[in-house]
Each structure stands twice: as C-alpha cells, then as structure tokens.
XYZ file of C-alpha atoms in Angstrom:
424
model
C -20.654 15.423 1.085
C -17.037 14.529 0.426
C -14.261 17.053 0.571
C -12.345 17.838 -2.626
C -9.837 15.097 -3.271
C -11.546 12.713 -0.865
C -11.816 10.045 -3.553
C -8.022 10.066 -3.805
C -7.401 9.746 -0.047
C -9.767 6.775 0.188
C -7.592 4.774 -2.220
C -4.857 2.437 -1.071
C -1.284 2.970 -2.228
C -1.492 0.378 -5.053
C -4.793 1.888 -6.230
C -3.195 5.341 -6.281
C -0.264 4.048 -8.324
C -2.672 2.311 -10.707
C -4.706 5.498 -11.154
C -1.519 7.474 -11.817
C -0.326 4.858 -14.341
C -3.674 4.737 -16.143
C -3.856 8.504 -16.527
C -0.218 8.604 -17.610
C -1.168 6.363 -20.540
C -4.127 8.629 -21.273
C -1.774 11.601 -21.167
C 0.148 10.015 -24.043
C -3.019 10.497 -26.104
C -3.242 14.140 -25.062
C 0.389 14.643 -26.074
C -0.354 13.018 -29.427
C -3.272 15.386 -30.089
C -1.302 18.503 -29.254
C 1.997 17.427 -30.833
C 0.519 16.150 -34.103
C -3.009 17.512 -34.500
C -3.022 21.016 -33.015
C 0.377 21.952 -34.462
C -0.949 21.187 -37.979
C -2.891 24.482 -37.867
C 0.346 26.423 -37.949
C 1.746 24.476 -40.892
C -1.067 24.339 -43.448
C -4.524 25.641 -44.204
C -7.444 25.401 -41.816
C -9.290 22.796 -43.877
C -6.458 20.289 -44.187
C -5.314 21.005 -40.621
C -8.807 20.188 -39.333
C -8.843 16.896 -41.242
C -5.442 15.951 -39.855
C -6.426 17.001 -36.331
C -9.638 14.933 -36.415
C -7.694 11.908 -37.615
C -5.185 12.315 -34.800
C -7.976 12.767 -32.188
C -9.665 9.556 -33.353
C -6.371 7.682 -33.250
C -5.544 9.040 -29.782
C -8.983 7.986 -28.462
C -8.438 4.415 -29.667
C -4.954 4.440 -28.110
C -6.421 5.520 -24.745
C -9.028 2.762 -24.870
C -6.469 0.095 -25.771
C -4.067 1.189 -23.018
C -6.848 1.126 -20.411
C -8.068 -2.346 -21.440
C -4.492 -3.627 -21.645
C -3.854 -2.389 -18.100
C -6.948 -4.252 -16.880
C -5.722 -7.355 -18.725
C -2.348 -7.087 -17.009
C -4.098 -6.993 -13.618
C -6.229 -10.010 -14.567
C -9.565 -8.163 -14.655
C -10.305 -8.481 -18.393
C -9.392 -10.814 -21.250
C -6.611 -9.779 -23.603
C -7.953 -6.955 -25.837
C -6.951 -8.648 -29.103
C -9.756 -7.123 -31.188
C -9.075 -3.639 -29.876
C -5.384 -3.974 -30.682
C -6.174 -5.033 -34.268
C -8.610 -2.107 -34.432
C -5.768 0.194 -33.429
C -3.580 -1.336 -36.151
C -6.288 -0.699 -38.746
C -6.918 2.863 -37.539
C -3.174 3.566 -37.582
C -2.931 2.245 -41.140
C -5.908 4.347 -42.262
C -4.584 7.525 -40.627
C -1.083 6.950 -42.035
C -2.387 6.220 -45.532
C -4.597 9.312 -45.445
C -1.614 11.388 -44.347
C 0.391 9.950 -47.266
C -2.397 10.843 -49.719
C -2.613 14.378 -48.343
C 1.151 14.798 -48.545
C 1.196 13.453 -52.125
C -1.786 15.281 -53.586
C -2.104 18.294 -51.356
C -0.379 21.632 -51.779
C 3.375 21.442 -51.739
C 5.415 22.886 -48.910
C 4.205 22.976 -45.337
C 1.393 20.490 -45.891
C 3.950 17.782 -46.562
C 5.622 18.545 -43.245
C 2.328 18.461 -41.339
C 1.145 15.251 -43.016
C 4.558 13.672 -42.566
C 4.491 14.429 -38.836
C 1.073 12.823 -38.510
C 2.210 9.878 -40.628
C 5.222 9.028 -38.479
C 3.760 10.131 -35.139
C 0.664 7.907 -35.121
C 2.800 4.861 -35.925
C 5.148 5.635 -33.029
C 2.304 6.063 -30.513
C 0.485 2.971 -31.799
C 3.619 0.830 -31.468
C 4.136 1.971 -27.882
C 0.505 1.334 -26.881
C 0.055 -2.083 -28.486
C 3.048 -3.490 -26.611
C 0.970 -3.081 -23.426
C -1.355 -5.824 -24.652
C 1.253 -8.448 -25.499
C 3.495 -10.575 -23.303
C 7.085 -11.537 -23.918
C 10.014 -9.495 -25.167
C 10.044 -11.142 -28.586
C 6.447 -10.190 -29.280
C 7.084 -6.627 -28.121
C 10.109 -6.326 -30.396
C 8.070 -7.842 -33.238
C 5.300 -5.234 -32.738
C 7.704 -2.281 -32.792
C 9.650 -3.761 -35.685
C 6.453 -4.377 -37.668
C 5.400 -0.755 -37.331
C 8.873 0.409 -38.344
C 8.839 -1.785 -41.463
C 5.334 -0.606 -42.283
C 6.448 3.006 -41.944
C 9.216 2.396 -44.449
C 6.983 0.595 -46.961
C 4.304 3.286 -46.943
C 6.850 5.891 -48.086
C 7.254 4.354 -51.552
C 4.157 6.095 -53.003
C 5.825 9.376 -52.041
C 8.870 8.439 -54.124
C 11.154 9.178 -51.188
C 14.827 8.177 -51.437
C 15.682 4.795 -49.972
C 17.925 6.415 -47.376
C 15.078 8.678 -46.244
C 12.743 5.683 -45.950
C 15.309 3.808 -43.865
C 15.787 6.854 -41.626
C 12.026 7.197 -41.136
C 11.711 3.482 -40.308
C 14.573 3.809 -37.827
C 12.931 6.846 -36.261
C 9.688 4.922 -35.764
C 11.686 2.007 -34.344
C 13.535 4.202 -31.836
C 10.602 6.401 -30.812
C 8.110 3.548 -30.694
C 10.593 1.418 -28.785
C 11.137 4.193 -26.255
C 7.377 4.567 -25.685
C 7.052 0.781 -25.429
C 9.844 0.523 -22.848
C 8.349 3.395 -20.861
C 4.916 1.761 -20.870
C 6.218 -1.684 -19.940
C 8.305 -0.231 -17.119
C 5.214 1.550 -15.770
C 3.322 -1.761 -15.764
C 6.241 -3.502 -14.076
C 6.328 -0.818 -11.385
C 2.565 -1.132 -10.842
C 2.787 -4.919 -10.486
C 5.710 -4.514 -8.077
C 3.648 -2.165 -5.888
C 0.767 -4.655 -5.802
C 3.204 -7.466 -4.982
C 4.701 -5.454 -2.105
C 1.229 -4.697 -0.776
C 0.329 -8.391 -0.905
C 3.590 -9.209 0.863
C 2.773 -6.713 3.608
C -0.614 -8.346 4.166
C 1.012 -11.773 4.130
C 3.533 -10.725 6.775
C 0.730 -9.428 8.959
C -1.234 -12.672 8.573
C 1.901 -14.695 9.344
C 2.465 -12.701 12.524
C -1.098 -13.427 13.638
C -0.751 -17.087 12.643
C 2.496 -17.377 14.596
C 0.782 -16.034 17.705
C -2.066 -18.521 17.252
C 0.423 -21.376 16.879
C 2.165 -20.327 20.070
C -1.134 -20.272 21.916
C -2.060 -23.656 20.416
C 1.275 -25.170 21.504
C 0.753 -23.908 25.040
C -2.705 -25.460 25.183
C -1.398 -28.722 23.728
C 1.389 -28.896 26.298
C -1.127 -28.374 29.095
C -3.973 -30.544 27.879
C -2.208 -33.321 25.938
C -0.590 -35.095 28.877
C -3.514 -34.593 31.252
C -6.089 -35.877 28.753
C -3.980 -38.967 28.131
C -3.831 -39.669 31.877
C -7.587 -39.072 32.217
C -8.299 -41.523 29.378
C -6.090 -44.217 30.939
C -7.478 -43.820 34.436
C -11.055 -43.741 33.146
C -10.455 -46.996 31.263
C -8.923 -48.518 34.391
C -11.897 -47.378 36.469
C -14.286 -49.006 33.986
C -12.418 -52.315 34.199
C -12.319 -52.208 38.017
C -16.011 -51.301 38.168
C -16.962 -54.266 36.006
C -15.076 -56.546 38.378
C -16.754 -54.965 41.396
C -13.486 -53.634 42.776
C -13.720 -50.665 45.193
C -10.527 -49.163 43.729
C -12.659 -47.847 40.820
C -13.909 -45.060 43.090
C -10.354 -43.989 43.881
C -9.477 -43.928 40.181
C -12.489 -41.720 39.377
C -11.552 -39.388 42.220
C -8.103 -39.121 40.656
C -9.698 -38.429 37.262
C -11.758 -35.660 38.841
C -8.665 -34.149 40.427
C -6.716 -34.197 37.172
C -9.660 -32.639 35.295
C -9.879 -29.817 37.830
C -6.121 -29.317 37.637
C -6.317 -29.181 33.837
C -9.087 -26.613 34.044
C -6.941 -24.453 36.318
C -3.921 -24.751 34.003
C -6.007 -23.777 30.965
C -7.241 -20.707 32.843
C -3.626 -19.786 33.603
C -2.663 -20.148 29.941
C -5.587 -18.025 28.761
C -4.984 -15.469 31.495
C -1.348 -15.231 30.491
C -2.418 -14.720 26.878
C -4.943 -12.052 27.755
C -2.924 -10.288 30.446
C 0.434 -9.908 28.794
C 2.646 -7.163 30.155
C 2.336 -3.774 28.472
C 6.051 -3.733 27.668
C 5.722 -7.098 25.900
C 2.742 -5.860 23.886
C 4.595 -2.684 22.884
C 7.599 -4.703 21.717
C 5.339 -7.088 19.819
C 3.467 -4.206 18.177
C 6.738 -2.608 17.082
C 7.934 -5.878 15.572
C 4.679 -6.656 13.745
C 4.304 -3.134 12.353
C 7.924 -3.019 11.220
C 7.528 -6.392 9.511
C 4.490 -4.990 7.689
C 6.547 -2.090 6.318
C 5.124 0.521 8.725
C 7.376 2.918 10.605
C 6.614 2.379 14.310
C 7.754 4.780 17.036
C 7.178 3.721 20.655
C 8.043 6.098 23.502
C 7.319 6.112 27.228
C 8.080 4.248 30.461
C 6.070 1.199 31.556
C 8.069 0.006 34.560
C 6.279 -0.158 37.922
C 2.712 -0.145 36.594
C 0.197 -2.444 38.321
C -0.603 -5.717 36.565
C -4.263 -4.835 35.971
C -3.297 -1.507 34.386
C -0.712 -3.184 32.147
C -3.256 -5.814 31.121
C -5.895 -3.238 30.162
C -3.465 -1.031 28.240
C -1.845 -4.073 26.646
C -5.206 -4.984 25.145
C -5.516 -1.457 23.793
C -2.110 -1.779 22.084
C -3.010 -5.199 20.691
C -6.386 -4.093 19.318
C -5.007 -0.832 17.887
C -2.176 -2.695 16.142
C -4.622 -5.175 14.656
C -6.821 -2.366 13.314
C -3.833 -0.603 11.749
C -2.805 -3.802 9.968
C -6.287 -4.767 8.797
C -7.731 -1.387 7.900
C -6.391 1.797 6.338
C -3.089 2.370 4.599
C -0.807 3.548 7.368
C 2.802 4.499 6.799
C 3.610 5.697 10.332
C 2.337 4.703 13.768
C 3.295 6.464 16.992
C 2.610 4.868 20.399
C 3.187 7.008 23.489
C 2.883 6.091 27.182
C 3.024 8.955 29.674
C 2.010 9.860 33.229
C -0.361 12.773 33.638
C -2.200 13.823 36.790
C -2.058 10.420 38.476
C -3.103 8.615 35.312
C -1.378 6.504 32.701
C -2.216 7.854 29.247
C -1.638 5.640 26.211
C -1.884 7.261 22.773
C -1.824 5.375 19.469
C -1.766 7.618 16.388
C -1.556 6.532 12.758
C -1.905 8.097 9.318
C -3.424 6.684 6.140
C -7.046 7.027 7.271
C -9.757 8.208 4.863
C -11.414 11.422 5.989
C -15.129 11.501 6.767
C -17.529 14.387 7.148
C -19.872 15.108 9.989
C -22.612 13.230 8.184
C -20.514 10.066 7.921
C -20.300 7.215 10.386
C -18.557 7.675 13.688
C -15.355 5.913 14.610
C -17.183 3.580 16.957
C -19.796 2.673 14.371
C -17.138 1.853 11.803
C -15.141 -0.155 14.298
C -18.195 -2.096 15.462
C -19.077 -2.932 11.887
C -15.569 -4.158 11.231
C -15.570 -6.384 14.279
C -18.845 -7.980 13.297
C -20.849 -6.190 15.963
C -19.545 -8.293 18.826
C -18.923 -6.758 22.160
C -15.695 -8.580 22.792
C -13.624 -6.666 20.258
C -13.381 -3.210 18.796
C -13.828 0.039 20.685
C -16.796 -1.282 22.666
C -14.781 -4.248 23.932
C -11.844 -2.009 24.870
C -14.133 0.329 26.809
C -15.485 -2.629 28.753
C -11.977 -3.750 29.699
C -10.913 -0.227 30.653
C -14.042 0.353 32.703
C -12.955 -2.504 34.967
C -9.998 -0.327 36.063
C -11.948 2.982 35.885
C -10.265 3.857 32.597
C -11.555 5.843 29.623
C -11.120 5.557 25.888
C -11.343 8.221 23.186
C -10.997 7.592 19.454
C -11.429 9.767 16.396
C -9.753 11.881 13.713
C -6.829 14.012 14.826
C -6.050 15.946 11.671
C -5.923 15.341 7.980
C -5.910 11.607 7.405
C -4.763 10.909 10.991
C -6.571 8.720 13.526
C -5.833 8.884 17.252
C -6.818 6.477 20.018
C -6.269 7.612 23.614
C -6.711 5.409 26.690
C -6.348 6.784 30.215
C -6.241 4.657 33.389
C -5.985 6.119 36.912
C -3.176 4.848 39.116
C -3.474 3.884 42.780
C -2.133 6.612 45.037
C 1.077 4.791 45.985
C 1.826 3.725 42.485
C 1.057 7.163 41.134
C 3.465 8.763 43.562
C 6.243 6.282 42.733
C 5.676 6.699 39.029
C 5.787 10.477 39.289
C 9.065 10.227 41.216
C 10.532 8.030 38.481
C 9.293 10.431 35.803
C 10.779 13.401 37.634
C-alpha cells in the first residue's frame, strides 16, 4: 500500500510540472464557477441565480476539457482538438446569449449586473482557453480579438451606449489577453522543463559515448598496427610455403609471437579500463553528474590505498553514478570516502528516489531487473567484485526519498596504520 502522496514522489520533475500546469488550467474553471456562478446568488433570486450558475458550470467544464486536450496536443500526444474548441465557441455563444436574454427580459436591477458578469466573464475565460489550442501569435491575437468583437456586437440588443459597448469589448480583450498570455507562458515553461530534462539525458549519454570512444581508440591503437603486421606476415608465409621455402616456419612463429603480444596488450587496456584509480573515478563522477545538472559533493582522502582496493571501490563509484543518471530524479549526490576501524568506507547517497513499502521490491531486486538480470552489473556484480577483497556492500533507503549505497573494504595492516596516521 502506497503512502499518502506517493504518486507525486514517483513522478519525474517534468511530470510534476505538467501535473501542476494541468491542474492550474483546471483551477481557472473553478475560479470561473465561483466568480461568476456562485456570486449570482447574492445578486438576484434563487431561480435565476441557479440558471446562471448551471450555465457557468457547464461552460467551465468544457473549458477544463479543452485545456486538458490542448495540453496533450502541445506535448504531441493527441491531435489538435479543433472540434472541442468550436464546441467551446458555441457553448460560450449560447451562455452569453442566454445571459443577454436574462438581462433584457428579467427583473431590472441586480439581475442585470449578475447576467452582465456572466456575459463578459465566460467570453474572457473562453478566449484564454482556446488560445492553448492554436499555434502562432497572429492566430492567438485573432482569437482574443474575435471574442472581444463578439462581446461588443452582442450588446446591441441591450441598447447599450456605443461607448459602453466599446469599453466592454476592450475589457474582454484585456482580460482574455491576460489569461491567454498566462496560459501560453505556462505551456512555454512546461516545454522548457521537458527540453532541459532531455538535455540532461543527452549529456549523460554523451559522457558514456565519449568514454566508449576513448576505449575504442585505445583498442584501435593496440590492435590496428599488430593486425596489419599479422596479415602481411601471414601472406608472406603462404607465399614461402607454396614455394617450399623453410622461412615460412619462421614467419609463422613471428605471427604467433605478435598475436600473443597483441593479446597481452589488449588485456592491459581492458585491465586499465576496469581498474581505474579511485581518485580518477571520483573526478569523473563529479564531472558527469555536474554536466547532467546534478549537484555532486565528493569528500574524503584516497591517497595511499592499495590498487586492488581502489579498483573495487572505483567500480562502486562508476556503477552508482550510472544508476543515478539512468534511474530516479536526483538533484544532489554526496560521495564520501573515510577510514573507519581499519576499513575504507565509501558512501554514495542521492535523493530523488521513489519510496517503497515493506511489501514492495527490495533494492537488489530492482537493481537486478534494471541490469537485465546479469551477474556482471548491478548490486550483485558489485558484491562479487568486493568479495574478492573481503569487502561488503549495503544498499537501501536512508530516509524520505533518499537512497544510500555503502561499500566497506578492509585494509592490510600496514596500509591501515599508514592511512590512520595520515587521517590523524
């Protein structure tokens, strides 16, 4: 069973902004109902106030639906809601005309004020909502201007002065334009958040791609020349063998030697890739996380640690950084290296993790599923690497929306004593 508000914490930052924007548009409908419909009860009789309130509620419901579909259209999930927008135009015209009839034929006095508020208000809200479903500034201005002109024309049956009609049309223009600008700005902000999120993912992928290119260049430098020499000497050996020359054996021996040398050099390249120094991994993690827009704080001393310890903990830093970039919605990551009781303790802590209950999957199960179930990556793979140096690994929630990964590796007695002296 989820905790209250769990559905909100499971959303990414762009999804949260989209939810906030969507409900902000819906809140416009709530404002319309209270500002135009509910206040009618204090201005006229219950019967006419109920009619006006029901008209406003119907209009607000259509406005909510149009704004929601227009938001989906902006995000590319639905086609442009053209029919719904024309439906809103028709509903606005019907509500406005009904308000004009009530103001003209109903009791004089307060009923005219109530009907007039409904008349102008629905046109303002409709103009602001419909602009969400159109593209281009000219079309937006045309929508707001059309509603303003319509507001002025519908006042003629009321025999209002020309100046009053112009003022009412200007009021609809200004108010509707303000709502339109507010709505368009909200959509622009939402699209900007999605664009920034895509850019963050792109930066992370580029960092990974750059590392793969570096590894590929190293392999090419090692294997390219040697393979070319092997091909030439093999061809020479074939030619000598066909002529019955004993030098073919010497050439094949040389090919064998070069192949063995290439195999050794490839092992060195891969070993250097897998056994990078812990300090190098920490610097790389800080750079990658910062490039992805995540605040990274790295503290601790790594000097003097044995190579096997640095290699094991370096893999922990690399895997933890990858998980932060690929999963969750972290804003801050803290990496700490400290000496404690003859052990090196590495802690990686990040926020932006969805909370789970006791009935949910464990951290290891989730991580194994993400890594495709292979033993070479994820928490299981890290435990295997740490077990080679008698290390341990713990991972799990460490507070509200916080995930902590702790790796501890014992130090040899001499190294432990030297490290403790440096720390002291």
